[in-house]
Coordinates of C-alpha atoms in Angstrom, one line a residue:
X1 CA 0.0 0.0 0.0
X2 CA 1.3 3.4 -0.9
X3 CA 2.2 5.9 1.7
X4 CA -0.5 8.3 0.4
X5 CA -3.2 5.8 1.2
X6 CA -2.1 5.5 4.9
X7 CA -3.8 7.4 7.7
X8 CA -1.6 9.6 9.7
X9 CA -1.1 8.2 13.2
X10 CA -1.8 10.4 16.2
X11 CA 0.6 9.8 19.1
X12 CA -0.5 10.5 22.7
X13 CA 0.4 14.1 23.8
X14 CA 0.5 15.6 20.3
X15 CA -1.9 17.9 18.5
X16 CA -3.5 17.6 15.1
X17 CA -2.4 19.9 12.5
X18 CA -5.8 21.7 12.5
X19 CA -5.5 22.3 16.2
X20 CA -2.0 23.8 15.8
X21 CA -3.2 25.9 13.0
X22 CA -6.2 27.1 15.1
X23 CA -3.9 28.2 17.9
X24 CA -1.6 30.1 15.5
X25 CA -4.7 31.9 13.9
X26 CA -5.8 32.9 17.4
X27 CA -2.4 34.5 18.2
X28 CA -2.4 36.3 14.8
X29 CA -5.9 37.7 15.5
X30 CA -4.8 39.0 18.8
X31 CA -1.8 40.7 17.2
X32 CA -4.1 42.2 14.5
X33 CA -6.5 43.5 17.3
X34 CA -3.6 45.2 19.1
X35 CA -2.4 46.8 15.9
X36 CA -6.0 48.0 15.1
X37 CA -6.3 49.6 18.6
X38 CA -3.1 51.5 18.1
X39 CA -4.2 52.6 14.6
X40 CA -7.6 53.9 16.0
X41 CA -5.8 55.9 18.7
X42 CA -3.4 57.4 16.0
X43 CA -6.4 58.5 13.9
X44 CA -8.1 60.1 16.9
X45 CA -5.0 61.9 17.9
X46 CA -4.5 63.2 14.3
X47 CA -8.0 64.9 14.4
X48 CA -6.9 67.5 17.0
X49 CA -4.3 70.2 16.5
X50 CA -1.1 69.8 18.4
X51 CA -1.8 66.1 19.0
X52 CA 1.0 64.1 20.3
X53 CA 2.8 61.7 17.9
X54 CA 1.6 58.1 18.3
X55 CA 3.3 55.5 16.3
X56 CA 2.9 51.7 16.7
X57 CA 5.3 50.7 19.4
X58 CA 5.7 54.3 20.7
X59 CA 4.8 55.3 24.3
X60 CA 1.4 56.9 24.5
X61 CA 0.4 59.2 27.4
X62 CA -3.2 58.5 28.3
X63 CA -3.4 61.8 30.2
X64 CA -2.5 63.7 27.0
X65 CA -5.1 61.8 25.1
X66 CA -7.8 62.8 27.6
X67 CA -6.7 66.5 27.3
X68 CA -6.6 66.4 23.5
X69 CA -10.0 64.8 23.1
X70 CA -12.2 67.2 25.1
X71 CA -15.9 67.3 25.5
X72 CA -16.4 69.3 22.3
X73 CA -14.5 66.8 20.2
X74 CA -16.4 63.9 21.7
X75 CA -19.7 65.5 20.6
X76 CA -18.4 65.7 17.0
X77 CA -17.6 62.0 16.8
X78 CA -20.1 59.5 15.6
X79 CA -21.5 56.9 18.0
X80 CA -19.4 54.2 16.4
X81 CA -16.2 56.2 16.6
X82 CA -16.9 57.2 20.2
X83 CA -17.6 53.6 21.1
X84 CA -14.4 52.5 19.4
X85 CA -12.4 55.2 21.2
X86 CA -13.8 54.1 24.6
X87 CA -13.0 50.5 23.9
X88 CA -9.4 51.4 22.9
X89 CA -8.9 53.5 26.0
X90 CA -10.3 50.7 28.2
X91 CA -8.0 48.2 26.5
X92 CA -5.0 50.5 27.2
X93 CA -6.1 50.8 30.8
X94 CA -6.4 47.0 31.1
X95 CA -3.0 46.4 29.6
X96 CA -1.4 49.0 31.9
X97 CA -2.9 47.2 34.9
X98 CA -1.9 43.8 33.5
X99 CA 1.7 44.9 33.4
X100 CA 1.7 45.5 37.1
X101 CA 0.3 42.1 38.0
X102 CA 2.7 39.4 39.1
X103 CA 2.0 36.1 37.5
X104 CA 3.6 32.8 38.8
X105 CA 6.1 31.1 36.5
X106 CA 5.3 27.6 37.7
X107 CA 2.6 26.1 35.5
X108 CA 1.0 24.3 38.5
X109 CA 0.6 27.6 40.4
X110 CA -0.9 29.1 37.3
X111 CA -3.5 26.4 37.1
X112 CA -4.3 26.8 40.8
X113 CA -4.8 30.5 40.3
X114 CA -7.2 29.8 37.4
X115 CA -9.1 27.3 39.5
X116 CA -9.4 29.8 42.3
X117 CA -11.0 32.3 39.9
X118 CA -13.4 29.6 38.6
X119 CA -11.7 29.4 35.2
X120 CA -10.8 26.3 33.2
X121 CA -7.3 25.3 33.9
X122 CA -6.5 24.3 30.3
X123 CA -8.0 25.2 26.9
X124 CA -7.6 23.1 23.8
X125 CA -4.3 24.0 22.0
X126 CA -3.1 26.1 25.0
X127 CA 0.5 25.8 26.2
X128 CA 2.0 27.1 29.4
X129 CA 2.8 30.5 28.0
X130 CA -0.7 30.9 26.7
X131 CA -2.1 29.9 30.1
X132 CA 0.0 32.6 31.8
X133 CA -1.3 35.2 29.4
X134 CA -4.8 34.1 29.9
X135 CA -4.4 34.4 33.7
X136 CA -2.9 37.8 33.4
X137 CA -5.9 38.9 31.2
X138 CA -8.4 37.5 33.7
X139 CA -6.7 39.1 36.7
X140 CA -6.5 42.5 35.0
X141 CA -10.3 42.3 34.2
X142 CA -11.0 41.4 37.9
X143 CA -8.8 44.3 39.1
X144 CA -10.7 46.8 36.9
X145 CA -14.0 45.5 38.1
X146 CA -12.9 45.8 41.7
X147 CA -11.5 49.3 41.1
X148 CA -14.7 50.5 39.5
X149 CA -16.8 49.0 42.3
X150 CA -14.6 50.5 45.0
X151 CA -14.8 53.9 43.4
X152 CA -18.6 53.8 43.5
X153 CA -18.6 52.6 47.1
X154 CA -16.0 55.3 48.0
X155 CA -18.2 58.0 46.4
X156 CA -21.2 56.8 48.4
X157 CA -19.1 56.8 51.7
X158 CA -17.7 60.2 51.0
X159 CA -21.2 61.5 50.3
X160 CA -22.4 60.0 53.6
X161 CA -19.4 61.4 55.5
X162 CA -20.0 64.8 54.0
X163 CA -23.6 64.8 55.1
X164 CA -22.6 63.5 58.6
X165 CA -20.0 66.3 58.9
X166 CA -22.6 68.9 57.9
X167 CA -25.0 67.5 60.5
X168 CA -22.2 67.6 63.1
X169 CA -21.3 71.2 62.3
X170 CA -24.9 72.3 62.5
X171 CA -25.6 70.3 65.7
X172 CA -25.2 72.2 68.9
X173 CA -25.7 70.3 72.2
X174 CA -25.5 71.1 75.8
X175 CA -25.0 69.0 78.9
X176 CA -27.4 69.9 81.6
X177 CA -25.6 70.9 84.9
X178 CA -26.9 70.4 88.4
X179 CA -28.3 73.1 90.6
X180 CA -25.2 72.8 92.8
X181 CA -23.0 73.6 89.8
X182 CA -25.1 76.7 88.9
X183 CA -24.8 77.9 92.5
X184 CA -21.0 77.3 92.4
X185 CA -20.6 79.2 89.2
X186 CA -22.4 82.2 90.7
X187 CA -20.3 82.1 93.9
X188 CA -17.1 81.8 91.9
X189 CA -18.1 84.8 89.7
X190 CA -18.8 87.0 92.7
X191 CA -15.7 86.0 94.6
X192 CA -13.4 86.3 91.5
X193 CA -14.6 89.8 90.6
X194 CA -13.7 91.0 94.1
X195 CA -10.3 89.4 94.0
X196 CA -9.6 90.7 90.5
X197 CA -10.5 94.2 91.7
X198 CA -8.1 93.9 94.6
X199 CA -5.3 92.6 92.3
X200 CA -5.7 95.4 89.9
X201 CA -5.7 98.0 92.7
X202 CA -2.4 96.5 94.0
X203 CA -0.9 96.7 90.6
X204 CA -1.9 100.3 90.3
X205 CA -0.2 101.1 93.6
X206 CA 2.9 99.2 92.5
X207 CA 3.2 101.3 89.4
X208 CA 3.6 104.4 91.7
X209 CA 6.9 103.1 93.0
X210 CA 9.8 105.0 91.5
X211 CA 12.0 103.3 89.0
X212 CA 15.2 103.6 91.1
X213 CA 13.5 101.6 93.9
X214 CA 12.3 99.0 91.5
X215 CA 15.8 98.6 90.1
X216 CA 17.3 98.2 93.6
X217 CA 14.7 95.6 94.4
X218 CA 15.5 93.7 91.3
X219 CA 19.2 93.8 92.1
X220 CA 18.6 92.5 95.6
X221 CA 16.4 89.8 94.3
X222 CA 19.1 88.6 91.8
X223 CA 21.7 88.7 94.5
X224 CA 19.6 86.6 96.8
X225 CA 18.7 84.0 94.2
X226 CA 22.3 83.5 93.0
X227 CA 23.2 83.0 96.7
X228 CA 20.9 80.0 97.1
X229 CA 22.3 76.8 98.5
X230 CA 21.1 73.6 100.2
X231 CA 20.2 74.1 103.9
X232 CA 18.5 70.8 104.6
X233 CA 18.0 67.3 103.3
X234 CA 16.0 64.4 104.6
X235 CA 15.2 60.9 103.5
X236 CA 11.4 61.0 103.4
X237 CA 10.4 57.4 102.6
X238 CA 11.7 54.0 101.3
X239 CA 10.3 54.9 97.8
X240 CA 10.7 58.0 95.7
X241 CA 9.0 61.2 96.8
X242 CA 6.6 62.4 94.1
X243 CA 5.1 65.6 95.4
X244 CA 5.9 68.4 97.9
X245 CA 3.8 71.4 99.1
X246 CA 4.5 74.2 101.6
X247 CA 1.9 75.0 104.2
X248 CA 0.5 78.6 104.0
X249 CA 2.4 79.5 107.1
X250 CA 5.7 78.5 105.5
X251 CA 6.8 76.6 108.6
X252 CA 5.8 73.1 107.5
X253 CA 5.9 71.1 104.3
X254 CA 4.1 68.0 103.1
X255 CA 5.8 65.3 101.1
X256 CA 4.0 62.5 99.3
X257 CA 5.6 59.2 98.3
X258 CA 5.2 56.4 95.8
X259 CA 4.3 54.1 98.7
X260 CA 1.1 56.2 99.3
X261 CA 2.4 57.7 102.6
X262 CA 2.1 61.4 103.2
X263 CA 4.4 63.0 105.9
X264 CA 4.3 66.5 107.5
X265 CA 7.7 67.9 108.2
X266 CA 8.7 70.9 110.3
X267 CA 11.3 73.2 108.7
X268 CA 14.0 74.2 108.8
X269 CA 14.8 71.3 111.2
X270 CA 13.3 68.6 108.8
X271 CA 11.7 66.7 111.7
X272 CA 8.6 64.7 110.9
X273 CA 5.5 66.0 112.7
X274 CA 2.8 63.5 111.5
X275 CA 2.3 60.5 109.2
X276 CA -0.9 60.4 107.2
X277 CA -2.0 56.9 105.9
X278 CA -4.8 56.3 103.5
X279 CA -3.5 55.8 100.0
X280 CA -2.4 52.5 98.8
X281 CA -0.4 53.6 95.7
X282 CA 1.8 56.5 94.6
X283 CA 0.7 60.0 95.6
X284 CA 0.4 62.3 92.6
X285 CA -1.2 65.5 94.0
X286 CA -0.9 67.5 97.2
X287 CA -2.6 70.9 97.8
X288 CA -3.1 72.9 101.0
X289 CA -6.3 74.7 101.6
X290 CA -5.7 78.5 101.6
X291 CA -7.5 78.5 105.0
X292 CA -5.5 75.7 106.4
X293 CA -4.8 75.9 110.2
X294 CA -7.3 78.8 110.7
X295 CA -9.9 76.7 112.4
X296 CA -10.1 73.2 114.0
X297 CA -11.8 70.4 112.2
X298 CA -11.6 72.0 108.8
X299 CA -10.2 70.4 105.7
X300 CA -6.5 71.5 105.7
X301 CA -5.2 69.7 102.6
X302 CA -6.2 67.2 99.9
X303 CA -4.3 64.5 98.1
X304 CA -4.7 62.4 95.0
X305 CA -3.0 59.1 94.1
X306 CA -2.8 56.2 91.6
X307 CA -5.4 54.3 93.6
X308 CA -8.0 56.6 91.9
X309 CA -8.8 58.2 95.3
X310 CA -8.9 61.8 96.5
X311 CA -8.7 62.1 100.2
X312 CA -9.4 65.2 102.4
X313 CA -7.3 65.6 105.5
X314 CA -7.1 67.5 108.7
X315 CA -3.7 68.3 110.2
X316 CA -5.0 67.0 113.5
X317 CA -5.8 63.5 112.3
X318 CA -3.7 60.9 110.6
X319 CA -6.6 59.4 108.7
X320 CA -8.8 61.0 106.0
X321 CA -11.8 63.1 107.0
X322 CA -13.3 62.9 103.5
X323 CA -13.2 61.0 100.3
X324 CA -14.0 62.2 96.8
X325 CA -15.0 59.3 94.5
X326 CA -15.4 59.5 90.8
X327 CA -12.2 59.2 88.8
X328 CA -11.7 56.0 86.9
X329 CA -7.9 56.1 86.7
X330 CA -4.8 57.6 88.4
X331 CA -5.2 61.0 90.0
X332 CA -2.0 63.0 89.2
X333 CA -2.8 66.5 90.4
X334 CA -5.1 68.4 92.8
X335 CA -5.4 72.1 93.5
X336 CA -7.6 74.2 95.8
X337 CA -9.6 77.0 94.5
X338 CA -8.5 80.4 96.0
X339 CA -11.8 80.5 97.9
X340 CA -11.0 77.3 99.7
X341 CA -14.5 76.0 98.9
X342 CA -13.7 73.9 95.8
X343 CA -11.1 71.5 94.7
X344 CA -9.9 70.6 91.2
X345 CA -8.4 67.3 90.1
X346 CA -6.7 66.0 87.0
X347 CA -6.6 62.3 86.1
X348 CA -5.4 59.7 83.6
X349 CA -9.1 59.0 82.8
X350 CA -8.8 62.0 80.4
X351 CA -10.9 64.3 82.5
X352 CA -10.6 67.0 85.1
X353 CA -13.2 67.5 87.8
X354 CA -14.5 70.2 90.2
X355 CA -15.6 69.2 93.7
X356 CA -17.5 70.9 96.5
X357 CA -15.3 70.3 99.6
X358 CA -18.1 70.9 102.1
X359 CA -20.5 68.4 100.6
X360 CA -17.9 66.1 98.9
X361 CA -20.0 66.3 95.8
X362 CA -18.7 66.2 92.2
X363 CA -19.9 69.5 90.6
X364 CA -18.3 69.1 87.1
X365 CA -16.8 66.4 85.0
X366 CA -15.0 68.1 82.1
X367 CA -13.4 66.4 79.1
X368 CA -11.5 68.1 76.4
X369 CA -8.0 66.6 76.2
X370 CA -7.3 63.9 73.7
X371 CA -5.0 62.1 76.2
X372 CA -4.4 61.9 79.9
X373 CA -4.7 65.1 81.9
X374 CA -1.6 65.6 84.0
X375 CA -1.6 69.2 85.5
X376 CA -4.2 71.6 86.8
X377 CA -3.9 75.0 88.4
X378 CA -6.4 77.7 89.4
X379 CA -5.7 81.4 88.5
X380 CA -5.2 83.7 91.5
X381 CA -8.6 85.4 91.0
X382 CA -10.4 82.0 90.9
X383 CA -12.3 82.7 87.6
X384 CA -10.1 80.6 85.4
X385 CA -8.4 77.2 85.6
X386 CA -5.6 75.8 83.4
X387 CA -5.2 72.2 82.5
X388 CA -2.6 70.3 80.5
X389 CA -1.6 66.8 79.7
X390 CA 0.0 64.2 77.6
X391 CA -1.5 65.5 74.4
X392 CA 1.0 68.4 74.6
X393 CA -1.8 71.0 74.7
X394 CA -2.8 73.3 77.5
X395 CA -6.4 74.6 77.9
X396 CA -7.8 77.5 79.8
X397 CA -11.4 77.2 81.1
X398 CA -13.7 79.9 82.4
X399 CA -15.3 78.5 85.6
X400 CA -18.1 81.1 85.4
X401 CA -19.4 79.8 82.1
X402 CA -17.8 76.4 81.7
X403 CA -16.3 77.2 78.3
X404 CA -12.8 76.5 77.1
X405 CA -11.6 80.0 76.2
X406 CA -8.0 79.3 74.9
X407 CA -5.7 76.6 73.7
X408 CA -2.0 76.8 74.7
X409 CA -0.1 75.3 71.7
X410 CA 3.6 75.2 71.0
X411 CA 5.1 72.2 73.0
X412 CA 6.3 69.3 70.9
X413 CA 5.7 66.7 73.7
X414 CA 3.7 66.1 76.8
X415 CA 3.2 68.8 79.4
X416 CA 3.9 67.7 83.0
X417 CA 3.7 71.0 85.0
X418 CA 2.1 74.4 84.9
X419 CA 1.6 77.4 87.1
X420 CA -0.1 80.8 87.0
X421 CA 1.9 84.0 87.6
X422 CA 0.4 86.1 90.4
X423 CA -0.1 88.9 87.9
X424 CA -3.2 86.9 86.6
X425 CA -2.4 86.9 82.9
X426 CA 0.8 84.9 82.5
X427 CA 1.1 81.1 82.6
X428 CA 4.2 78.9 82.6
X429 CA 4.2 75.3 81.3
X430 CA 6.9 72.7 81.5
X431 CA 7.2 69.9 79.0
X432 CA 9.0 66.7 78.0
X433 CA 10.5 68.7 75.1
X434 CA 12.9 70.1 77.8
X435 CA 11.4 73.6 77.5
X436 CA 9.3 76.0 79.5
X437 CA 6.9 78.3 77.7
X438 CA 5.4 81.5 79.0
X439 CA 1.9 82.2 77.7
X440 CA 0.3 85.6 77.9
X441 CA -3.5 85.5 78.3
X442 CA -3.9 89.0 76.8
X443 CA -2.4 87.7 73.5
X444 CA -3.5 84.1 73.9
X445 CA 0.0 83.1 72.6
X446 CA 3.4 81.9 73.7
X447 CA 5.5 85.0 74.4
X448 CA 8.7 83.2 75.6
X449 CA 10.2 79.8 75.0
X450 CA 12.9 78.9 77.6
X451 CA 15.3 76.0 76.9
X452 CA 15.1 75.2 80.6
X453 CA 16.8 71.8 81.1
X454 CA 18.6 69.0 79.4
X455 CA 15.8 66.6 80.1
X456 CA 12.1 66.7 80.6
X457 CA 10.6 69.4 82.8
X458 CA 8.6 67.8 85.6
X459 CA 7.3 70.8 87.6
X460 CA 7.0 74.6 87.4
X461 CA 6.3 77.0 90.3
X462 CA 6.1 80.8 90.6
X463 CA 6.7 82.6 93.9
X464 CA 3.3 83.5 95.3
X465 CA 3.4 85.9 98.2
X466 CA 0.6 85.6 100.8
X467 CA 0.3 88.8 102.8
X468 CA -2.3 87.3 105.1
X469 CA -0.1 84.5 106.5
X470 CA 3.5 85.0 105.4
X471 CA 6.1 86.9 107.3
X472 CA 8.2 89.5 105.5
X473 CA 10.2 88.2 102.5
X474 CA 13.8 87.7 103.4
X475 CA 14.8 89.8 100.4
X476 CA 13.3 92.9 101.9
X477 CA 14.8 92.9 105.4
X478 CA 18.2 94.3 104.5
X479 CA 17.2 96.2 101.4
X480 CA 18.3 99.8 100.9
X481 CA 15.1 100.9 99.4
X482 CA 15.5 104.7 99.3
X483 CA 17.7 107.5 100.6
X484 CA 15.6 108.1 103.7
X485 CA 14.6 104.5 104.3
X486 CA 10.9 105.4 104.9
X487 CA 9.4 103.6 101.8
X488 CA 6.5 101.4 102.6
X489 CA 7.8 97.8 103.0
X490 CA 4.5 96.2 102.1
X491 CA 4.9 97.6 98.5
X492 CA 8.2 95.8 98.2
X493 CA 6.7 92.6 99.4
X494 CA 4.1 92.8 96.6
X495 CA 6.9 93.7 94.1
X496 CA 8.6 90.4 95.0
X497 CA 5.3 88.6 94.2
X498 CA 5.7 86.5 91.0
X499 CA 9.2 87.9 90.2
X500 CA 10.8 84.5 90.0
X501 CA 10.0 80.9 89.4
X502 CA 11.6 77.5 89.9
X503 CA 11.6 74.5 87.5
X504 CA 12.4 70.9 88.2
X505 CA 13.7 68.3 85.8
X506 CA 14.8 64.8 85.2
X507 CA 18.3 66.1 84.7
X508 CA 18.6 66.3 88.5
X509 CA 18.5 70.2 88.7
X510 CA 16.2 72.8 90.1
X511 CA 16.7 76.0 88.0
X512 CA 15.6 79.4 89.3
X513 CA 14.6 82.1 86.8
X514 CA 13.7 85.8 87.2
X515 CA 10.5 86.8 85.6
X516 CA 10.3 89.3 82.8
X517 CA 13.7 88.7 81.3
X518 CA 13.4 85.0 82.0
X519 CA 17.1 84.6 82.8
X520 CA 18.6 81.7 84.7
X521 CA 19.9 82.9 88.0
X522 CA 20.9 79.7 89.7
X523 CA 21.0 75.9 89.1
X524 CA 20.5 74.0 92.3
X525 CA 22.3 70.6 92.2
X526 CA 22.0 68.1 95.0
X527 CA 19.5 65.3 94.1
X528 CA 20.8 62.0 92.7
X529 CA 18.7 61.4 89.7
X530 CA 15.3 62.8 88.7
X531 CA 13.7 65.8 90.5
X532 CA 10.0 65.2 90.6
X533 CA 8.5 68.2 92.3
X534 CA 9.3 71.7 93.5
X535 CA 7.6 74.4 95.6
X536 CA 8.4 77.9 96.9
X537 CA 7.3 79.0 100.4
X538 CA 4.8 81.8 100.7
X539 CA 7.3 84.1 102.5
X540 CA 10.0 83.6 99.8
X541 CA 12.5 82.1 102.3
X542 CA 12.8 78.5 101.0
X543 CA 12.6 76.4 97.9
X544 CA 11.7 72.7 98.5
X545 CA 12.2 69.8 96.1
X546 CA 11.6 66.0 96.0
X547 CA 13.3 63.5 93.9
X548 CA 13.8 59.9 92.8
X549 CA 16.5 59.5 95.4
X550 CA 13.8 59.3 98.1
X551 CA 14.8 62.6 99.7
X552 CA 13.3 66.1 100.0
X553 CA 15.7 69.1 100.1
X554 CA 15.5 72.7 101.3
X555 CA 17.2 75.5 99.5
X556 CA 17.7 79.1 100.8
X557 CA 20.1 82.0 100.7
X558 CA 23.2 81.6 102.8
X559 CA 22.3 84.2 105.4
X560 CA 19.2 82.2 106.6

């Protein structure tokens, strides 16, 4: 039998000639389709003036195509031409996305990917390379569908968010206060107006002092501050001492410890007078009542601690006489209102609170900081309170209206200490960015940045002179105030008020600064390690500090 009469044998694993020819025709059709798409784009680009040159194989900028074919040109095109253009642009978009898709080179992994996308793992006449191209095509189509669906969903979400924001902007809500809070606001308003009037009158009298006397007072003050040295040191507890506070009479000092113990010490002898037990964790806040020691049985001081408790104490008892409950986390600071009737507290629960001491009632729970509140101080008039915390922002609140009237911005890190100047309009804040900032309430801005320490500033304290309980400031005793020596000494006491401040830091130093020029006058070194707290006696005789070395120290001029 001749060879022409024989049937061609088909071996297992081979393809018939027709199948091979079909696969080749398919690839040729795809190449012709790509060439046609390029030609269509070329023709469209030639329609407009200044069109970019687009040749087969050349790079085409899709953004340029969009600019060239504007809305007016689209209207001039026929429906078929417009549809062809859109298909070409869609194909270019798909290929751009396809180039960014990573396709496995292992044929088994390619088949697994096809199976996961519910596609046949093999087509007739398809080799491994064709399979990879088909997977790339399928994944690019899926990516485009997901992108389009995501864009629609994002538009819906953006529209909903926009409407929600509009509702929030338009919505004004109030929290109803208690009758006790209303009464407290009225009392604070009346008392603060009287104190503000007295403060302004004192400032007017101070302005009458001649410039020569003011200059001599300043020189004496600088001489005294530069002469400060350590005059007493005492181990206060078996754990670090976290807070210290002078009594209004300047003859005693309270020191709180991480163990929860609070001890009263006589100065300058540094002998313990009483141990107060009540807290079970580290003491964070200590504050003497302005009326402390004036009558028996009254609340002389308050304390806050990491056990979430605020205790009220009498100097005659070693156990608490009252307990203010409400904070949900660590209480890090407490301060008495100048009237002595109210107490403010700052806590790690993100709020500060106002309490009625007589009734032990919570009058106000105020939020406003994005993180924990660490410091709180009342202004000398009693109308304002300043708070600051770990969000690095200070806020000033008007107690008469309950509104936040100013934000104190500028610190790069957390704020750990603040204090009001006795002038009523300046405020100092100490931060973990190693600086102290002076804010002026008249400008609602930072007017001075002091590079105070080489480590974080833990506490800030102005000298506050109390004419009702303090003895004469040491600085005024030997002062040559005028030629005849008859100048009123009380004026000079007031002139000392707020003229310097002390700052404590983790660098182990207590720095003393004069107000106004904000110059460093003395660095007091004595603590081993971090200094956690500082205070200045009301008569200006002493500076006290506590540290991580478990001691408290007294600093004064050499002549004391």
